[in-house]
Amino acid sequence: MNFRTQQAANRRKTIGLLIGMGVLVWLVAFAALTYFGQSTTAIVPIAVGIALVSVWGSYYGSDKLVLTMTGAKLIQESDNPKLFNLIQEVTIASGLPMPKVAIVIDSAPNAFATGRNQEHALIAFTTGILDAMDRDQLQGVIAHEMAHVANRDTLVSAVAATTAGAIAILSDMLTRMMWFGGGRDRDRNSNGNPIALVFSLLILILAPIAAVLLKSAISRKRESLADATAVAFTRNPAGLRSALEVLAADSTVVHQKSNSIAHIWIESPLDGKAVSKMFSTHPPIAERIAVLKAMESLN
């Protein structure tokens, strides 16, 4: 499978997963109306509004927020001319504006990209990854991060987080209403249908879990898409494949490994043995390497 086929497949799957999250919102709204009737009509926009304010505030200030959370420091071209030269090569190949560049003082090899759009992008590298990678490997990492910028993955993540947040807030509000005061009206609103009541309760319990699973799946597809897009930029799958092999062989983990930003790193600091594959924000690194090897054979 070549990089174009990979890109198209991952974009289709992302759209399908986002539609799935939309269906979850509809199911939770349906459960609310089934259980409580028209009295809950206003709750859906309230939950969506709360999620929008919390997530999109972070989205618009994502570069500053992530700089603070990771301890990354902005650098200029004079601080690392070789790194800037590689980044400029990739920006020319991709047609993207030059991003801001930052360094994280951390021995673990890793990198990330953030920023609300292509004109406000930032890519950052740990000192560990700069020490561990040769030129081709580092070019592959840069291309992967610039691919996230090109594919507007910060925006996609914000949409997924908003939807998952709205589902969680809505389910929590409705469950609390169910136990505290909703019982008086539920028989009237659901026409006393016990099957409808049980079905509604199951939706409210399971929907937030399903939303987290879908959000994680979207993140995995965006990582796969970034790998394929990186190859489109460099035409050198071996560089990124070799870089991922270096990451796979290294067991050190970045110090700043918050759940809220785990998905932005090229290798998630949380995707260890204790994390179920279904909840992982990244595909297994061995799978990513195998896909890139297949692209190499086509070349």
Short mmCIF file of C-alpha atoms in Angstrom, two decimals:
data_model
loop_
_atom_site.label_atom_id
_atom_site.label_comp_id
_atom_site.label_asym_id
_atom_site.label_seq_id
_atom_site.Cartn_x
_atom_site.Cartn_y
_atom_site.Cartn_z
CA MET A 1 0.00 0.00 0.00
CA ASN A 2 1.54 3.35 -1.04
CA PHE A 3 1.34 6.60 0.93
CA ARG A 4 -1.55 7.98 -1.14
CA THR A 5 -3.68 4.90 -0.44
CA GLN A 6 -2.75 5.13 3.26
CA GLN A 7 -3.70 8.82 3.38
CA ALA A 8 -7.08 8.24 1.72
CA ALA A 9 -7.90 5.25 3.94
CA ASN A 10 -7.05 7.07 7.17
CA ARG A 11 -9.04 10.17 6.15
CA ARG A 12 -12.10 8.00 5.40
CA LYS A 13 -11.78 6.22 8.73
CA THR A 14 -11.45 9.53 10.60
CA ILE A 15 -14.65 10.81 8.99
CA GLY A 16 -16.43 7.57 9.90
CA LEU A 17 -15.29 7.81 13.53
CA LEU A 18 -16.37 11.46 13.80
CA ILE A 19 -19.78 10.48 12.41
CA GLY A 20 -19.87 7.74 15.06
CA MET A 21 -19.32 10.36 17.77
CA GLY A 22 -22.17 12.41 16.31
CA VAL A 23 -24.40 9.34 16.50
CA LEU A 24 -23.45 8.95 20.18
CA VAL A 25 -24.57 12.53 20.88
CA TRP A 26 -27.87 11.76 19.17
CA LEU A 27 -28.29 8.56 21.22
CA VAL A 28 -27.69 10.40 24.50
CA ALA A 29 -30.19 13.09 23.48
CA PHE A 30 -32.66 10.34 22.54
CA ALA A 31 -32.15 8.69 25.94
CA ALA A 32 -32.80 12.02 27.67
CA LEU A 33 -36.04 12.61 25.79
CA THR A 34 -37.14 9.00 26.32
CA TYR A 35 -36.50 9.08 30.05
CA PHE A 36 -37.40 12.65 30.96
CA GLY A 37 -39.43 13.96 28.02
CA GLN A 38 -39.36 17.56 26.78
CA SER A 39 -38.15 18.88 30.16
CA THR A 40 -34.56 18.04 29.16
CA THR A 41 -34.59 19.76 25.76
CA ALA A 42 -32.33 22.58 27.00
CA ILE A 43 -29.75 20.25 28.57
CA VAL A 44 -28.18 19.16 25.26
CA PRO A 45 -27.12 22.67 24.13
CA ILE A 46 -25.95 23.45 27.68
CA ALA A 47 -23.66 20.39 27.72
CA VAL A 48 -22.32 21.16 24.25
CA GLY A 49 -21.77 24.79 25.27
CA ILE A 50 -19.78 23.82 28.37
CA ALA A 51 -17.61 21.46 26.31
CA LEU A 52 -17.09 24.09 23.60
CA VAL A 53 -15.92 26.74 26.06
CA SER A 54 -13.49 24.41 27.84
CA VAL A 55 -12.00 22.72 24.77
CA TRP A 56 -11.95 25.58 22.30
CA GLY A 57 -10.38 27.95 24.80
CA SER A 58 -7.50 25.48 24.98
CA TYR A 59 -7.53 25.08 21.18
CA TYR A 60 -6.99 28.78 20.48
CA GLY A 61 -4.18 29.00 23.00
CA SER A 62 -2.82 25.52 22.31
CA ASP A 63 0.74 26.57 21.51
CA LYS A 64 1.17 28.62 24.70
CA LEU A 65 -0.60 26.00 26.81
CA VAL A 66 1.56 23.13 25.54
CA LEU A 67 4.75 25.18 25.92
CA THR A 68 3.87 25.67 29.57
CA MET A 69 2.87 22.05 30.19
CA THR A 70 5.99 20.57 28.56
CA GLY A 71 8.50 23.20 29.65
CA ALA A 72 9.46 23.75 25.99
CA LYS A 73 11.47 26.87 25.15
CA LEU A 74 11.28 28.68 21.81
CA ILE A 75 14.56 28.89 19.89
CA GLN A 76 15.84 30.91 16.93
CA GLU A 77 17.72 29.75 13.84
CA SER A 78 21.02 30.91 15.33
CA ASP A 79 20.51 28.49 18.24
CA ASN A 80 20.44 25.40 15.99
CA PRO A 81 21.09 26.16 12.29
CA LYS A 82 21.17 22.48 11.25
CA LEU A 83 17.74 21.80 12.75
CA PHE A 84 16.26 24.89 11.12
CA ASN A 85 17.78 23.88 7.78
CA LEU A 86 16.02 20.50 7.96
CA ILE A 87 12.73 22.13 8.94
CA GLN A 88 13.01 24.59 6.05
CA GLU A 89 13.55 21.68 3.63
CA VAL A 90 10.33 20.05 4.82
CA THR A 91 8.35 23.31 4.71
CA ILE A 92 9.44 23.80 1.09
CA ALA A 93 8.39 20.23 0.23
CA SER A 94 5.06 20.59 2.04
CA GLY A 95 4.25 24.16 1.00
CA LEU A 96 3.60 25.09 4.63
CA PRO A 97 4.71 28.26 6.43
CA MET A 98 7.75 28.02 8.68
CA PRO A 99 6.55 27.01 12.18
CA LYS A 100 7.86 28.23 15.50
CA VAL A 101 10.45 25.83 16.90
CA ALA A 102 10.99 24.82 20.53
CA ILE A 103 13.25 22.56 22.53
CA VAL A 104 12.31 20.45 25.56
CA ILE A 105 15.20 19.67 27.90
CA ASP A 106 14.52 15.95 28.30
CA SER A 107 16.70 12.92 27.61
CA ALA A 108 13.78 10.86 26.27
CA PRO A 109 13.61 11.00 22.44
CA ASN A 110 10.29 12.55 21.42
CA ALA A 111 8.72 15.43 19.48
CA PHE A 112 5.33 17.08 19.01
CA ALA A 113 3.41 19.62 16.94
CA THR A 114 0.66 21.99 18.03
CA GLY A 115 -0.98 25.28 17.05
CA ARG A 116 -4.51 26.21 16.05
CA ASN A 117 -3.76 26.43 12.31
CA GLN A 118 -0.96 26.28 9.76
CA GLU A 119 -0.04 29.94 10.31
CA HIS A 120 0.29 29.48 14.09
CA ALA A 121 2.07 26.12 14.17
CA LEU A 122 4.78 25.09 16.60
CA ILE A 123 6.95 21.99 16.51
CA ALA A 124 9.12 20.92 19.42
CA PHE A 125 11.87 18.39 19.95
CA THR A 126 13.39 16.94 23.08
CA THR A 127 17.14 17.18 23.47
CA GLY A 128 17.03 13.39 23.58
CA ILE A 129 15.66 13.06 20.05
CA LEU A 130 18.17 15.57 18.66
CA ASP A 131 21.00 13.53 20.20
CA ALA A 132 19.62 10.13 19.12
CA MET A 133 18.71 10.77 15.46
CA ASP A 134 20.83 11.09 12.34
CA ARG A 135 19.91 13.51 9.56
CA ASP A 136 17.48 11.24 7.65
CA GLN A 137 15.79 10.07 10.83
CA LEU A 138 15.33 13.61 12.11
CA GLN A 139 13.98 14.69 8.72
CA GLY A 140 11.39 11.90 9.00
CA VAL A 141 10.37 13.09 12.47
CA ILE A 142 10.09 16.70 11.26
CA ALA A 143 7.99 15.58 8.29
CA HIS A 144 5.69 13.62 10.63
CA GLU A 145 5.16 16.67 12.84
CA MET A 146 4.64 18.98 9.85
CA ALA A 147 2.13 16.42 8.55
CA HIS A 148 0.07 16.97 11.71
CA VAL A 149 0.12 20.70 10.89
CA ALA A 150 -0.84 20.09 7.25
CA ASN A 151 -3.69 17.76 8.25
CA ARG A 152 -5.01 20.22 10.87
CA ASP A 153 -4.86 17.57 13.56
CA THR A 154 -5.08 20.07 16.42
CA LEU A 155 -8.49 21.06 15.02
CA VAL A 156 -9.57 17.43 14.54
CA SER A 157 -8.51 16.64 18.12
CA ALA A 158 -10.46 19.65 19.39
CA VAL A 159 -13.62 18.52 17.57
CA ALA A 160 -13.25 14.99 18.96
CA ALA A 161 -12.55 16.29 22.48
CA THR A 162 -15.53 18.67 22.33
CA THR A 163 -17.88 15.88 21.27
CA ALA A 164 -16.55 13.43 23.85
CA GLY A 165 -16.72 16.15 26.53
CA ALA A 166 -20.30 17.02 25.63
CA ILE A 167 -21.29 13.35 25.83
CA ALA A 168 -19.61 12.96 29.24
CA ILE A 169 -21.19 16.14 30.64
CA LEU A 170 -24.62 15.31 29.24
CA SER A 171 -24.54 11.74 30.52
CA ASP A 172 -23.39 12.88 33.96
CA MET A 173 -26.10 15.56 34.22
CA LEU A 174 -28.83 13.18 33.13
CA THR A 175 -27.66 10.36 35.39
CA ARG A 176 -27.71 12.73 38.38
CA MET A 177 -31.21 13.86 37.42
CA MET A 178 -32.23 10.24 37.16
CA TRP A 179 -31.18 9.49 40.74
CA PHE A 180 -32.07 12.85 42.28
CA GLY A 181 -35.54 14.01 41.39
CA GLY A 182 -36.13 12.56 37.94
CA GLY A 183 -38.06 9.58 39.17
CA ARG A 184 -41.30 11.48 39.71
CA ASP A 185 -41.76 12.16 36.00
CA ARG A 186 -40.04 9.30 34.26
CA ASP A 187 -43.04 6.96 34.12
CA ARG A 188 -45.15 9.70 32.55
CA ASN A 189 -42.45 10.77 30.09
CA SER A 190 -41.55 7.26 28.92
CA ASN A 191 -45.14 5.96 29.08
CA GLY A 192 -43.98 3.55 31.79
CA ASN A 193 -42.13 1.36 29.26
CA PRO A 194 -39.50 -0.54 31.31
CA ILE A 195 -37.54 -1.55 28.20
CA ALA A 196 -37.22 2.09 27.15
CA LEU A 197 -36.09 3.04 30.65
CA VAL A 198 -33.42 0.32 30.79
CA PHE A 199 -32.25 1.17 27.26
CA SER A 200 -31.95 4.85 28.18
CA LEU A 201 -29.99 4.03 31.32
CA LEU A 202 -27.58 1.79 29.39
CA ILE A 203 -26.96 4.55 26.83
CA LEU A 204 -26.16 7.07 29.55
CA ILE A 205 -23.71 4.66 31.22
CA LEU A 206 -22.00 3.34 28.09
CA ALA A 207 -21.93 6.44 25.86
CA PRO A 208 -19.05 8.22 27.70
CA ILE A 209 -16.92 5.06 27.51
CA ALA A 210 -17.71 4.68 23.82
CA ALA A 211 -16.84 8.35 23.24
CA VAL A 212 -13.39 7.91 24.82
CA LEU A 213 -12.80 4.81 22.68
CA LEU A 214 -13.79 6.71 19.53
CA LYS A 215 -11.62 9.70 20.47
CA SER A 216 -8.64 7.38 20.96
CA ALA A 217 -9.36 5.66 17.64
CA ILE A 218 -9.44 9.04 15.87
CA SER A 219 -6.06 9.91 17.42
CA ARG A 220 -4.60 6.60 16.17
CA LYS A 221 -5.85 7.23 12.64
CA ARG A 222 -4.38 10.75 12.66
CA GLU A 223 -1.00 9.29 13.68
CA SER A 224 -1.16 6.81 10.80
CA LEU A 225 -2.19 9.61 8.46
CA ALA A 226 0.75 11.74 9.66
CA ASP A 227 3.16 8.88 8.91
CA ALA A 228 1.78 8.53 5.37
CA THR A 229 1.77 12.31 4.81
CA ALA A 230 5.38 12.52 6.04
CA VAL A 231 6.38 10.06 3.32
CA ALA A 232 4.50 12.21 0.79
CA PHE A 233 6.66 15.16 1.87
CA THR A 234 10.05 13.42 1.91
CA ARG A 235 9.53 10.47 -0.47
CA ASN A 236 11.75 8.62 2.00
CA PRO A 237 9.84 6.11 4.16
CA ALA A 238 13.16 4.66 5.36
CA GLY A 239 13.99 7.84 7.30
CA LEU A 240 10.80 7.81 9.39
CA ARG A 241 10.86 4.02 9.71
CA SER A 242 14.41 4.17 11.07
CA ALA A 243 13.41 6.99 13.46
CA LEU A 244 10.53 4.91 14.83
CA GLU A 245 12.91 1.98 15.33
CA VAL A 246 15.12 4.24 17.45
CA LEU A 247 12.06 5.27 19.50
CA ALA A 248 10.96 1.64 19.87
CA ALA A 249 14.39 0.63 21.16
CA ASP A 250 14.51 3.44 23.73
CA SER A 251 12.69 2.88 27.03
CA THR A 252 13.02 6.38 28.50
CA VAL A 253 9.81 8.41 28.85
CA VAL A 254 9.38 12.18 28.78
CA HIS A 255 8.91 13.73 32.20
CA GLN A 256 5.80 15.66 31.16
CA LYS A 257 3.41 12.80 30.40
CA SER A 258 0.01 14.24 31.22
CA ASN A 259 -3.04 12.44 29.83
CA SER A 260 -4.24 15.69 28.27
CA ILE A 261 -1.21 16.02 25.96
CA ALA A 262 -0.15 12.37 25.51
CA HIS A 263 -1.67 12.31 22.02
CA ILE A 264 0.55 15.11 20.65
CA TRP A 265 3.88 13.29 21.02
CA ILE A 266 5.25 11.23 18.12
CA GLU A 267 5.49 8.35 20.62
CA SER A 268 2.92 8.44 23.42
CA PRO A 269 4.52 8.41 26.89
CA LEU A 270 1.45 6.56 28.23
CA ASP A 271 1.18 3.72 25.72
CA GLY A 272 2.89 1.10 27.85
CA LYS A 273 1.79 -2.41 28.74
CA ALA A 274 -0.79 -1.10 31.21
CA VAL A 275 -2.73 0.75 28.52
CA SER A 276 -5.28 -1.19 26.50
CA LYS A 277 -4.79 -0.91 22.75
CA MET A 278 -8.38 0.35 22.49
CA PHE A 279 -7.59 3.34 24.72
CA SER A 280 -4.18 4.03 23.19
CA THR A 281 -3.75 7.35 21.34
CA HIS A 282 -1.13 5.85 18.99
CA PRO A 283 -1.01 2.69 16.88
CA PRO A 284 1.55 0.14 18.13
CA ILE A 285 4.94 1.37 16.97
CA ALA A 286 5.68 -2.05 15.44
CA GLU A 287 2.62 -1.67 13.19
CA ARG A 288 3.74 1.79 12.09
CA ILE A 289 7.19 0.44 11.25
CA ALA A 290 5.67 -2.45 9.27
CA VAL A 291 3.54 -0.06 7.19
CA LEU A 292 6.58 2.10 6.40
CA LYS A 293 8.60 -0.99 5.44
CA ALA A 294 5.84 -1.94 3.02
CA MET A 295 6.07 1.54 1.48
CA GLU A 296 9.85 1.09 1.14
CA SER A 297 9.35 -2.13 -0.81
CA LEU A 298 7.08 -0.28 -3.24
CA ASN A 299 9.79 2.32 -3.81
#
